[in-house]
């Protein structure tokens, strides 16, 4: 079974703080994703990494960046957290190629106060 | 880019009845359409998918149909059970994006006794 592990389930951060959300997968997948989940808005792609040090912006990249130094690990970085970034963040991984299954992590609930 | 619309946003059915969730997509060249189920507090997980070369696919009590001409696809759950209660997401794979799925906004299904 594919395992996608997000290091923090619940975080509370202050406005202006730099926040790191970490994600690790154990299936040697090339592709890793960060999504944001908000009620009524579904799953929106923030960033996509298709290899070590390679990334593409998703639909809502503003205020975020990603770092992928090792194949199994990707970090989502909020450079200066704001209250409108309070949300559930889902990491996912997938084997390269169109139409493969995306495997999600359990999610990280971030509250910015 | 691809736009996926999903309806209804909430659906309540009695145990044993059928449930249908519908999605439309905008990119006529999209060719892969998965459905994900997210139980309360858990990660989204793939339950069924369909590719554009088939019109219907079944897996026990769930089925997905695809109408390429009308650009819509539907999830059908028969003989619903309480454990079917969850949020369901449809998704489409747009042209030229080998891995980046576009998700619908989700349907909260409640199966009542």
mmCIF file of C-alpha atoms in Angstrom:
data_model
loop_
_atom_site.group_PDB
_atom_site.id
_atom_site.type_symbol
_atom_site.label_atom_id
_atom_site.label_comp_id
_atom_site.label_asym_id
_atom_site.label_seq_id
_atom_site.Cartn_x
_atom_site.Cartn_y
_atom_site.Cartn_z
ATOM 1 C CA UNK A 1 0.000 0.000 0.000
ATOM 2 C CA UNK A 2 1.187 3.466 -0.869
ATOM 3 C CA UNK A 3 1.867 5.577 2.149
ATOM 4 C CA UNK A 4 1.770 9.378 2.003
ATOM 5 C CA UNK A 5 2.564 10.878 5.380
ATOM 6 C CA UNK A 6 2.087 14.483 6.398
ATOM 7 C CA UNK A 7 4.143 15.315 9.452
ATOM 8 C CA UNK A 8 1.652 17.644 11.153
ATOM 9 C CA UNK A 9 -2.095 17.046 11.387
ATOM 10 C CA UNK A 10 -2.940 20.252 13.247
ATOM 11 C CA UNK A 11 -1.010 23.500 13.378
ATOM 12 C CA UNK A 12 -1.752 26.957 14.722
ATOM 13 C CA UNK A 13 0.485 29.754 13.462
ATOM 14 C CA UNK A 14 0.545 33.517 13.799
ATOM 15 C CA UNK A 15 0.068 35.970 10.954
ATOM 16 C CA UNK A 16 3.389 36.730 9.305
ATOM 17 C CA UNK A 17 5.097 33.517 10.398
ATOM 18 C CA UNK A 18 6.925 31.335 7.896
ATOM 19 C CA UNK A 19 5.257 27.931 7.849
ATOM 20 C CA UNK A 20 6.563 24.618 6.550
ATOM 21 C CA UNK A 21 4.270 21.669 5.815
ATOM 22 C CA UNK A 22 6.147 18.429 5.197
ATOM 23 C CA UNK A 23 5.124 15.367 3.225
ATOM 24 C CA UNK A 24 6.831 12.032 2.586
ATOM 25 C CA UNK A 25 5.842 9.174 0.272
ATOM 26 C CA UNK A 26 7.257 5.669 0.236
ATOM 27 C CA UNK A 27 6.532 4.510 -3.324
ATOM 28 C CA UNK A 28 9.295 6.236 -5.280
ATOM 29 C CA UNK A 29 6.712 8.333 -7.145
ATOM 30 C CA UNK A 30 8.028 11.067 -9.401
ATOM 31 C CA UNK A 31 5.029 13.371 -8.959
ATOM 32 C CA UNK A 32 4.017 15.070 -5.755
ATOM 33 C CA UNK A 33 1.260 17.617 -5.233
ATOM 34 C CA UNK A 34 -0.028 20.077 -2.696
ATOM 35 C CA UNK A 35 -3.765 20.763 -2.669
ATOM 36 C CA UNK A 36 -5.849 23.047 -0.539
ATOM 37 C CA UNK A 37 -9.338 21.903 0.526
ATOM 38 C CA UNK A 38 -11.998 24.437 1.479
ATOM 39 C CA UNK A 39 -15.754 23.853 1.886
ATOM 40 C CA UNK A 40 -17.597 24.410 -1.362
ATOM 41 C CA UNK A 41 -14.389 24.901 -3.335
ATOM 42 C CA UNK A 42 -13.221 21.307 -3.610
ATOM 43 C CA UNK A 43 -9.570 20.429 -4.029
ATOM 44 C CA UNK A 44 -7.488 23.186 -5.561
ATOM 45 C CA UNK A 45 -3.934 22.570 -6.745
ATOM 46 C CA UNK A 46 -1.326 24.868 -5.224
ATOM 47 C CA UNK A 47 1.890 23.397 -6.627
ATOM 48 C CA UNK A 48 3.020 20.315 -8.455
ATOM 49 C CA UNK A 49 6.517 18.812 -8.415
ATOM 50 C CA UNK A 50 7.404 16.302 -11.127
ATOM 51 C CA UNK A 51 10.971 15.567 -10.040
ATOM 52 C CA UNK A 52 13.608 16.623 -7.552
ATOM 53 C CA UNK A 53 13.995 20.409 -7.657
ATOM 54 C CA UNK A 54 11.348 20.642 -10.416
ATOM 55 C CA UNK A 55 8.013 22.321 -9.848
ATOM 56 C CA UNK A 56 5.076 23.925 -11.585
ATOM 57 C CA UNK A 57 2.503 26.357 -10.301
ATOM 58 C CA UNK A 58 -0.995 25.073 -9.863
ATOM 59 C CA UNK A 59 -4.211 27.056 -9.839
ATOM 60 C CA UNK A 60 -3.617 29.017 -6.611
ATOM 61 C CA UNK A 61 0.149 29.423 -6.052
ATOM 62 C CA UNK A 62 0.101 32.958 -4.652
ATOM 63 C CA UNK A 63 1.588 33.126 -1.172
ATOM 64 C CA UNK A 64 3.067 29.622 -1.404
ATOM 65 C CA UNK A 65 6.230 27.940 -2.600
ATOM 66 C CA UNK A 66 7.482 24.361 -2.604
ATOM 67 C CA UNK A 67 10.787 22.682 -2.021
ATOM 68 C CA UNK A 68 11.729 19.205 -3.219
ATOM 69 C CA UNK A 69 15.301 18.277 -2.414
ATOM 70 C CA UNK A 70 14.709 14.513 -2.284
ATOM 71 C CA UNK A 71 12.404 12.377 -4.382
ATOM 72 C CA UNK A 72 10.389 11.062 -1.447
ATOM 73 C CA UNK A 73 9.786 14.405 0.234
ATOM 74 C CA UNK A 74 8.108 17.718 -0.620
ATOM 75 C CA UNK A 75 7.555 20.773 1.519
ATOM 76 C CA UNK A 76 4.927 23.454 1.141
ATOM 77 C CA UNK A 77 6.130 26.824 2.363
ATOM 78 C CA UNK A 78 3.956 29.742 3.383
ATOM 79 C CA UNK A 79 6.418 32.630 3.272
ATOM 80 C CA UNK A 80 4.316 34.921 5.439
ATOM 81 C CA UNK A 81 1.179 33.243 6.740
ATOM 82 C CA UNK A 82 -2.091 35.138 6.500
ATOM 83 C CA UNK A 83 -5.514 34.393 7.950
ATOM 84 C CA UNK A 84 -6.915 33.570 4.497
ATOM 85 C CA UNK A 85 -4.501 30.659 4.365
ATOM 86 C CA UNK A 86 -6.354 28.939 7.181
ATOM 87 C CA UNK A 87 -7.355 25.695 5.526
ATOM 88 C CA UNK A 88 -6.838 21.962 5.156
ATOM 89 C CA UNK A 89 -3.746 21.116 3.104
ATOM 90 C CA UNK A 90 -3.497 17.782 1.340
ATOM 91 C CA UNK A 91 -0.301 16.325 -0.029
ATOM 92 C CA UNK A 92 -0.466 13.665 -2.738
ATOM 93 C CA UNK A 93 1.826 11.548 -4.836
ATOM 94 C CA UNK A 94 1.490 9.721 -8.118
ATOM 95 C CA UNK A 95 3.557 7.612 -10.449
ATOM 96 C CA UNK A 96 4.527 9.477 -13.588
ATOM 97 C CA UNK A 97 2.188 9.166 -16.542
ATOM 98 C CA UNK A 98 -1.319 10.223 -17.419
ATOM 99 C CA UNK A 99 -4.222 8.559 -15.691
ATOM 100 C CA UNK A 100 -2.414 7.008 -12.759
ATOM 101 C CA UNK A 101 -3.942 6.996 -9.302
ATOM 102 C CA UNK A 102 -3.238 9.914 -7.009
ATOM 103 C CA UNK A 103 -2.636 8.903 -3.376
ATOM 104 C CA UNK A 104 -3.392 11.473 -0.709
ATOM 105 C CA UNK A 105 -2.005 12.080 2.731
ATOM 106 C CA UNK A 106 -4.237 12.500 5.786
ATOM 107 C CA UNK A 107 -4.136 16.272 5.541
ATOM 108 C CA UNK A 108 -2.793 19.105 7.652
ATOM 109 C CA UNK A 109 -5.232 21.480 9.300
ATOM 110 C CA UNK A 110 -3.613 24.906 9.471
ATOM 111 C CA UNK A 111 -5.096 27.763 11.451
ATOM 112 C CA UNK A 112 -3.507 31.197 11.094
ATOM 113 C CA UNK A 113 -4.410 33.625 13.863
ATOM 114 C CA UNK B 1 -7.685 25.081 -18.736
ATOM 115 C CA UNK B 2 -10.139 22.428 -17.664
ATOM 116 C CA UNK B 3 -13.211 23.357 -15.634
ATOM 117 C CA UNK B 4 -15.103 20.606 -13.808
ATOM 118 C CA UNK B 5 -18.523 21.352 -12.343
ATOM 119 C CA UNK B 6 -20.156 18.962 -9.895
ATOM 120 C CA UNK B 7 -23.786 18.680 -8.738
ATOM 121 C CA UNK B 8 -25.429 18.482 -6.332
ATOM 122 C CA UNK B 9 -23.329 19.884 -3.520
ATOM 123 C CA UNK B 10 -25.317 17.889 -0.961
ATOM 124 C CA UNK B 11 -27.431 14.780 -1.378
ATOM 125 C CA UNK B 12 -29.497 12.904 1.169
ATOM 126 C CA UNK B 13 -30.917 9.461 0.399
ATOM 127 C CA UNK B 14 -32.521 6.724 2.418
ATOM 128 C CA UNK B 15 -30.625 3.516 2.976
ATOM 129 C CA UNK B 16 -31.234 1.163 0.087
ATOM 130 C CA UNK B 17 -32.021 3.920 -2.419
ATOM 131 C CA UNK B 18 -29.754 4.926 -5.293
ATOM 132 C CA UNK B 19 -27.599 8.047 -5.442
ATOM 133 C CA UNK B 20 -26.409 9.845 -8.555
ATOM 134 C CA UNK B 21 -23.757 12.564 -8.707
ATOM 135 C CA UNK B 22 -23.096 14.423 -11.942
ATOM 136 C CA UNK B 23 -20.093 16.262 -13.323
ATOM 137 C CA UNK B 24 -19.496 18.249 -16.468
ATOM 138 C CA UNK B 25 -16.151 19.166 -17.976
ATOM 139 C CA UNK B 26 -15.059 21.791 -20.451
ATOM 140 C CA UNK B 27 -12.034 20.335 -22.262
ATOM 141 C CA UNK B 28 -13.329 17.975 -24.947
ATOM 142 C CA UNK B 29 -9.895 16.324 -25.162
ATOM 143 C CA UNK B 30 -9.893 15.253 -21.499
ATOM 144 C CA UNK B 31 -9.569 11.495 -21.385
ATOM 145 C CA UNK B 32 -9.468 10.310 -17.779
ATOM 146 C CA UNK B 33 -12.128 10.787 -15.103
ATOM 147 C CA UNK B 34 -11.615 9.408 -11.587
ATOM 148 C CA UNK B 35 -13.929 9.578 -8.586
ATOM 149 C CA UNK B 36 -12.616 9.986 -5.046
ATOM 150 C CA UNK B 37 -14.408 9.336 -1.752
ATOM 151 C CA UNK B 38 -13.471 11.198 1.403
ATOM 152 C CA UNK B 39 -14.921 9.955 4.680
ATOM 153 C CA UNK B 40 -15.086 12.359 7.584
ATOM 154 C CA UNK B 41 -11.603 13.152 8.877
ATOM 155 C CA UNK B 42 -9.915 10.880 6.350
ATOM 156 C CA UNK B 43 -8.002 11.231 3.128
ATOM 157 C CA UNK B 44 -9.657 11.123 -0.307
ATOM 158 C CA UNK B 45 -9.349 7.684 -1.883
ATOM 159 C CA UNK B 46 -9.966 6.534 -5.440
ATOM 160 C CA UNK B 47 -13.130 4.457 -5.763
ATOM 161 C CA UNK B 48 -13.568 4.160 -9.516
ATOM 162 C CA UNK B 49 -12.322 5.748 -12.723
ATOM 163 C CA UNK B 50 -13.180 5.748 -16.398
ATOM 164 C CA UNK B 51 -11.246 6.509 -19.532
ATOM 165 C CA UNK B 52 -12.664 8.162 -22.603
ATOM 166 C CA UNK B 53 -12.614 5.009 -24.709
ATOM 167 C CA UNK B 54 -15.447 3.416 -22.685
ATOM 168 C CA UNK B 55 -18.944 4.596 -21.834
ATOM 169 C CA UNK B 56 -19.570 2.781 -18.570
ATOM 170 C CA UNK B 57 -17.697 0.957 -15.849
ATOM 171 C CA UNK B 58 -19.050 -0.957 -12.852
ATOM 172 C CA UNK B 59 -17.581 -2.178 -9.616
ATOM 173 C CA UNK B 60 -20.120 -3.919 -7.387
ATOM 174 C CA UNK B 61 -22.573 -1.236 -6.195
ATOM 175 C CA UNK B 62 -20.858 1.684 -7.910
ATOM 176 C CA UNK B 63 -20.791 2.590 -11.573
ATOM 177 C CA UNK B 64 -19.600 5.505 -13.643
ATOM 178 C CA UNK B 65 -20.988 6.570 -17.000
ATOM 179 C CA UNK B 66 -19.378 8.905 -19.501
ATOM 180 C CA UNK B 67 -21.026 10.885 -22.283
ATOM 181 C CA UNK B 68 -18.233 12.419 -24.354
ATOM 182 C CA UNK B 69 -20.585 14.241 -26.692
ATOM 183 C CA UNK B 70 -22.282 16.068 -23.848
ATOM 184 C CA UNK B 71 -19.053 16.251 -21.831
ATOM 185 C CA UNK B 72 -20.503 14.866 -18.663
ATOM 186 C CA UNK B 73 -19.940 11.861 -16.445
ATOM 187 C CA UNK B 74 -21.857 10.502 -13.488
ATOM 188 C CA UNK B 75 -21.330 8.339 -10.424
ATOM 189 C CA UNK B 76 -24.112 5.909 -9.560
ATOM 190 C CA UNK B 77 -24.325 4.177 -6.197
ATOM 191 C CA UNK B 78 -27.021 1.527 -5.821
ATOM 192 C CA UNK B 79 -28.416 0.004 -2.611
ATOM 193 C CA UNK B 80 -26.813 2.737 -0.542
ATOM 194 C CA UNK B 81 -25.540 1.926 2.932
ATOM 195 C CA UNK B 82 -24.611 4.196 5.876
ATOM 196 C CA UNK B 83 -20.917 3.649 5.128
ATOM 197 C CA UNK B 84 -21.445 5.330 1.753
ATOM 198 C CA UNK B 85 -21.903 8.622 3.626
ATOM 199 C CA UNK B 86 -18.931 10.774 2.610
ATOM 200 C CA UNK B 87 -17.838 13.590 0.329
ATOM 201 C CA UNK B 88 -17.345 12.500 -3.268
ATOM 202 C CA UNK B 89 -15.107 14.336 -5.733
ATOM 203 C CA UNK B 90 -15.046 13.939 -9.484
ATOM 204 C CA UNK B 91 -12.022 14.969 -11.533
ATOM 205 C CA UNK B 92 -10.887 15.355 -15.108
ATOM 206 C CA UNK B 93 -7.474 15.212 -16.717
ATOM 207 C CA UNK B 94 -7.012 18.123 -19.116
ATOM 208 C CA UNK B 95 -5.049 17.973 -22.331
ATOM 209 C CA UNK B 96 -1.346 18.609 -22.138
ATOM 210 C CA UNK B 97 -1.121 18.179 -18.389
ATOM 211 C CA UNK B 98 0.122 14.650 -17.964
ATOM 212 C CA UNK B 99 -0.565 14.525 -14.274
ATOM 213 C CA UNK B 100 -2.572 17.506 -13.084
ATOM 214 C CA UNK B 101 -6.152 16.558 -12.336
ATOM 215 C CA UNK B 102 -8.837 19.222 -12.024
ATOM 216 C CA UNK B 103 -11.306 18.374 -9.259
ATOM 217 C CA UNK B 104 -14.964 19.239 -8.876
ATOM 218 C CA UNK B 105 -16.210 21.018 -5.771
ATOM 219 C CA UNK B 106 -17.458 17.869 -4.072
ATOM 220 C CA UNK B 107 -20.816 16.307 -3.109
ATOM 221 C CA UNK B 108 -21.642 15.514 0.483
ATOM 222 C CA UNK B 109 -23.733 12.326 0.471
ATOM 223 C CA UNK B 110 -25.729 11.455 3.570
ATOM 224 C CA UNK B 111 -27.359 8.033 3.747
ATOM 225 C CA UNK B 112 -30.096 8.011 6.344
ATOM 226 C CA UNK B 113 -31.577 4.958 8.077
#
